[in-house]
Structure formats: structure tokens, C-alpha cells
C-alpha positions as CSV (number, residue, x, y, z in Angstrom):
1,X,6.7,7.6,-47.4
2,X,8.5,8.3,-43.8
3,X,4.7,7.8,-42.4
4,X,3.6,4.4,-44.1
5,X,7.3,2.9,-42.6
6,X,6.9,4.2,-38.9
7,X,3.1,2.4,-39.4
8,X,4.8,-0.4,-41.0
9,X,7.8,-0.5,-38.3
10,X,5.4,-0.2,-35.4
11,X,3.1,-2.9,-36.5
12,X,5.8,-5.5,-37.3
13,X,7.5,-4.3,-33.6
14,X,4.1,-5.2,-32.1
15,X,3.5,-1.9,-30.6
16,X,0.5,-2.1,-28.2
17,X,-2.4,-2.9,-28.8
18,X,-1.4,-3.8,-32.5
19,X,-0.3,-7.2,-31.3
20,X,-3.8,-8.8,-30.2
21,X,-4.3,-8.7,-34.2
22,X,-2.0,-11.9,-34.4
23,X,-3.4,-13.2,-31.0
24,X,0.1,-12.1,-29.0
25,X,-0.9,-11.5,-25.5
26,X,0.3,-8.2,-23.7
27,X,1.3,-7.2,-20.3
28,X,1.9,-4.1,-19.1
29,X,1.1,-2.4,-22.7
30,X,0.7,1.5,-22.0
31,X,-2.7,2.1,-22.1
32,X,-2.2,4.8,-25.4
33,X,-6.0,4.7,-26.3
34,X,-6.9,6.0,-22.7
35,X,-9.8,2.9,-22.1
36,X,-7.9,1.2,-18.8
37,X,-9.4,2.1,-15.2
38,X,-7.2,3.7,-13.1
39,X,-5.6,1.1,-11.0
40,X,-4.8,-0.9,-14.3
41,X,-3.4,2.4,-15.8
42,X,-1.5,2.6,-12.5
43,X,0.1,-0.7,-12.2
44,X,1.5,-0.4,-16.0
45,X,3.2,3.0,-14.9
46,X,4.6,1.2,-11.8
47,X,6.1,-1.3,-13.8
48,X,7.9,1.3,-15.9
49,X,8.9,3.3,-12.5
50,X,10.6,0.1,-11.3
51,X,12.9,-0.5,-14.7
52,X,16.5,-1.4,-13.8
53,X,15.8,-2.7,-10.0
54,X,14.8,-5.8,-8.7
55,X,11.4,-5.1,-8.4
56,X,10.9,-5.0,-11.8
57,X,11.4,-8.7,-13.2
58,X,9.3,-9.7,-10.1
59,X,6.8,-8.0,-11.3
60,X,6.8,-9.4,-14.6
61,X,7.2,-12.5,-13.3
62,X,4.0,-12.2,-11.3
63,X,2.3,-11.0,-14.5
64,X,2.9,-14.5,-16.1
65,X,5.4,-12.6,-18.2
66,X,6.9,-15.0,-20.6
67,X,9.3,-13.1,-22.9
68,X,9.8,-9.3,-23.4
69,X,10.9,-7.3,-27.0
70,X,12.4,-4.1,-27.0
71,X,14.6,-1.9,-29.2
72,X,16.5,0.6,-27.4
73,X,18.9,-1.0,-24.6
74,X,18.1,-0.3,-21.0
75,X,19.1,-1.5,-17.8
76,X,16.0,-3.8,-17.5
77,X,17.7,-6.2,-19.9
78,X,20.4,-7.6,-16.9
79,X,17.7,-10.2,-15.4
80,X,16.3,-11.1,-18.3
81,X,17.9,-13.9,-21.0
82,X,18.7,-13.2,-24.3
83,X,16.3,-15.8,-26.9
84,X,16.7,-14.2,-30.2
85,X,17.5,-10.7,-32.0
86,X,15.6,-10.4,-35.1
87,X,16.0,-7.6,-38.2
88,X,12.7,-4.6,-38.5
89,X,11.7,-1.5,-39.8
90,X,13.8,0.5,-37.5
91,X,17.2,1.1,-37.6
92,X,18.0,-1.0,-34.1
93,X,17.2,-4.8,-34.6
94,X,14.5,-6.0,-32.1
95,X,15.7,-8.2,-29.1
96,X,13.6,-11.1,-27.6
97,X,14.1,-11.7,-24.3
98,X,12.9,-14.5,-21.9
99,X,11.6,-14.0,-18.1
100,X,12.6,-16.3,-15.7
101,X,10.6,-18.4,-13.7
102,X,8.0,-16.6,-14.2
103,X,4.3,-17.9,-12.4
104,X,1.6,-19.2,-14.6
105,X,-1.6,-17.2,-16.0
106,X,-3.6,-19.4,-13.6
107,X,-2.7,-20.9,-10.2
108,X,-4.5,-21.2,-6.7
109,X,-3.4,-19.4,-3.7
110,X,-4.9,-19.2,-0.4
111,X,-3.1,-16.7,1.8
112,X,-4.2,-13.4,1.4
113,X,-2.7,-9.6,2.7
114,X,-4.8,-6.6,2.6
115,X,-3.7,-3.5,1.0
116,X,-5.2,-0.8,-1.0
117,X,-3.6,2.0,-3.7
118,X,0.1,2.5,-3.4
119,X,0.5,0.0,-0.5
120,X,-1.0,-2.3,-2.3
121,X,1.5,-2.1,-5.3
122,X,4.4,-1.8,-2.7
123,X,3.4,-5.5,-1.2
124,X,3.7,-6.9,-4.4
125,X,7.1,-6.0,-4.6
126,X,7.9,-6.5,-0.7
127,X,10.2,-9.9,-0.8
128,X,8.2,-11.2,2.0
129,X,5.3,-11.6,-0.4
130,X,5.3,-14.9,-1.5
131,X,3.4,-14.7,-4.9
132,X,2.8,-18.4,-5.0
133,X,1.2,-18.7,-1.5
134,X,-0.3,-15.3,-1.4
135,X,-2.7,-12.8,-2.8
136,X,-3.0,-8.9,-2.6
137,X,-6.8,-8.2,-2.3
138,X,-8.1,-4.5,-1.8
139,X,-10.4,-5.3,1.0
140,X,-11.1,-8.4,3.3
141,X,-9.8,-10.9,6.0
142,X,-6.2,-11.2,6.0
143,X,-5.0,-14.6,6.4
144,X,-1.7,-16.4,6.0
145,X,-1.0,-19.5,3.3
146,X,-2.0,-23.0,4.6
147,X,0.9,-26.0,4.4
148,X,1.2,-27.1,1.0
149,X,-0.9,-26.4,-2.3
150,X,-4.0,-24.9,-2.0
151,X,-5.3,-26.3,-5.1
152,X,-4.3,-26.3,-8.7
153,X,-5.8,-24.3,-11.9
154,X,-5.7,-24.3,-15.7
155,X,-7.0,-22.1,-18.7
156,X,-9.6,-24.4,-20.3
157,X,-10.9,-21.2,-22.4
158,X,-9.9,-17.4,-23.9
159,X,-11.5,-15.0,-25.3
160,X,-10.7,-11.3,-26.1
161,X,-12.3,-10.3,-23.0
162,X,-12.4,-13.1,-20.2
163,X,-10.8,-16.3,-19.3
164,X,-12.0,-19.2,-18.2
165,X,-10.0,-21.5,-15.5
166,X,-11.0,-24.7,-13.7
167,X,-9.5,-25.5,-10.8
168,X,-9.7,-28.0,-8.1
169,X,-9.1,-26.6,-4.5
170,X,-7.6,-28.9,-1.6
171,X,-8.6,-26.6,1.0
172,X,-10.6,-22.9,1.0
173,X,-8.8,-20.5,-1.1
């Protein structure tokens, strides 16, 4: 029936959340079941806001984006590279694209800027942010990054809800 194939479509298109069955990370998923807080709900609707400018890849590549799917063109597609275009359900094949540079799920940072709400969303997309020096926190001291690495950091564990990272700090981060 025209039900079971858009069920059948949208689970092979790993629709959100529908691809944590086969262990595929998301980022950014639209929140269609309602359960994110606020500011998570937020940031995902940024994103979307900021389709087809620069700010968008840089905010995929601070959310450890790796690759992207999608059906439908869209203007989003220009900074991202092609890696594969494979057949579905639907009638538009689905395209696999990759990120570039994009930072890793776990790194160490120890500069830090202040901001809160919108502002806070608007530093991460402010160029003068360096992501890999620097950290958006809602409250505390502000301070700017130290010379060189602060430390570095790895996933040693993952579970559905939590990671686990160790990490060896050169210097207070």
C-alpha cells in the first residue's frame, strides 16, 4: 500500500530518529517526537535558518558533522562534496555528501566567551570564534585560548545516552 512504502522509504532514508536503530549517529535531527529541551530544539532550528550561507557548514562542522544525506536539492549542497548517490523508495535517489574539515566529537579547548540564548548561537557562527581554541559557555569567566594545545581527548566509550572521553590536559582547560 502507499502507507507501508512511505514507512518503508523513510526508514531506508534514515529519517530521524529511525537511524539510531542501525547505530548511525545524528546531528541536528528535528526533534519530531517533541523530547529535546529548548535550547537543543533551538540550535537544530538554527541550523536549518542558516541553510545556503556560510554559517551553515560551520556549524556542521562544529557539530563533528561527518557526512550529510538528503533528497531534494538545496542550496546547502555548494560547500559540501559529493561521496555517493544511492537508489530508495522515493522517486529522487538519495545523495551522500561529505563535510569538510569538520572538528572531532571530542577535543580540548581552553578559551572560553560568554554568551547566553541567541547571542550565544550568533558567537558560534561569528568568524572570530575559533572553534578549536574556544568554547561558548552560558555563564562564567571569560578567558582567551593559551599558546598551543590545551590538551588532547578521545571517545574510549558510547552509549545511547552518554559518552565517555579521556583526555590529558597540558594546561587548565
Amino acid at each position: 500500500t502507499t502507507s507501508a512504502g512511505l514507512v518503508l522509504g523513510v526508514h531506508a532514508y534514515l529519517n530521524p530518529p529511525t537511524a539510531a536503530r542501525w547505530q548511525v549517529a545524528g546531528s541536528y535531527d528535528l526533534d519530531i517526537l517533541g523530547f529535546d529541551p529548548a535550547p537543543l530544539d533551538r540550535l537544530t532550528r538554527f541550523v536549518r535558518e542558516r541553510e545556503g550561507t556560510p554559517a551553515h557548514l560551520r556549524l556542521l562542522q562544529l557539530g563533528a558533522v561527518a557526512s550529510v544525506m538528503a533528497l531534494e536539492p538545496a542550496a546547502w549542497w555548494q560547500d559540501l562534496g559529493p561521496a555517493a548517490v544511492v537508489p530508495g523508495f522515493f522517486e529522487q535517489p538519495i545523495r551522500i555528501f561529505r563535510v569538510p574539515d569538520p572538528l572531532p566529537r571530542a577535543y580540548v579547548v581552553d578559551g572560553v566567551r560568554v554568551a547566553d540564548g541567541e547571542q550565544a548561537l550568533r558567537t558560534l557562527v561569528d568568524p572570530s570564534l575559533d572553534p578549536r581554541r574556544e568554547i561558548v559557555l552560558a555563564e562564567g569567566e571569560p578567558r582567551p585560548p593559551g599558546t598551543g594545545p590545551a590538551g588532547t581527548a578521545r571517545l574510549s566509550g558510547q552509549g545511547w545516552d552518554a559518552e565517555e572521553v579521556d583526555a590529558d590536559l597540558q594546561r587548565d582547560a
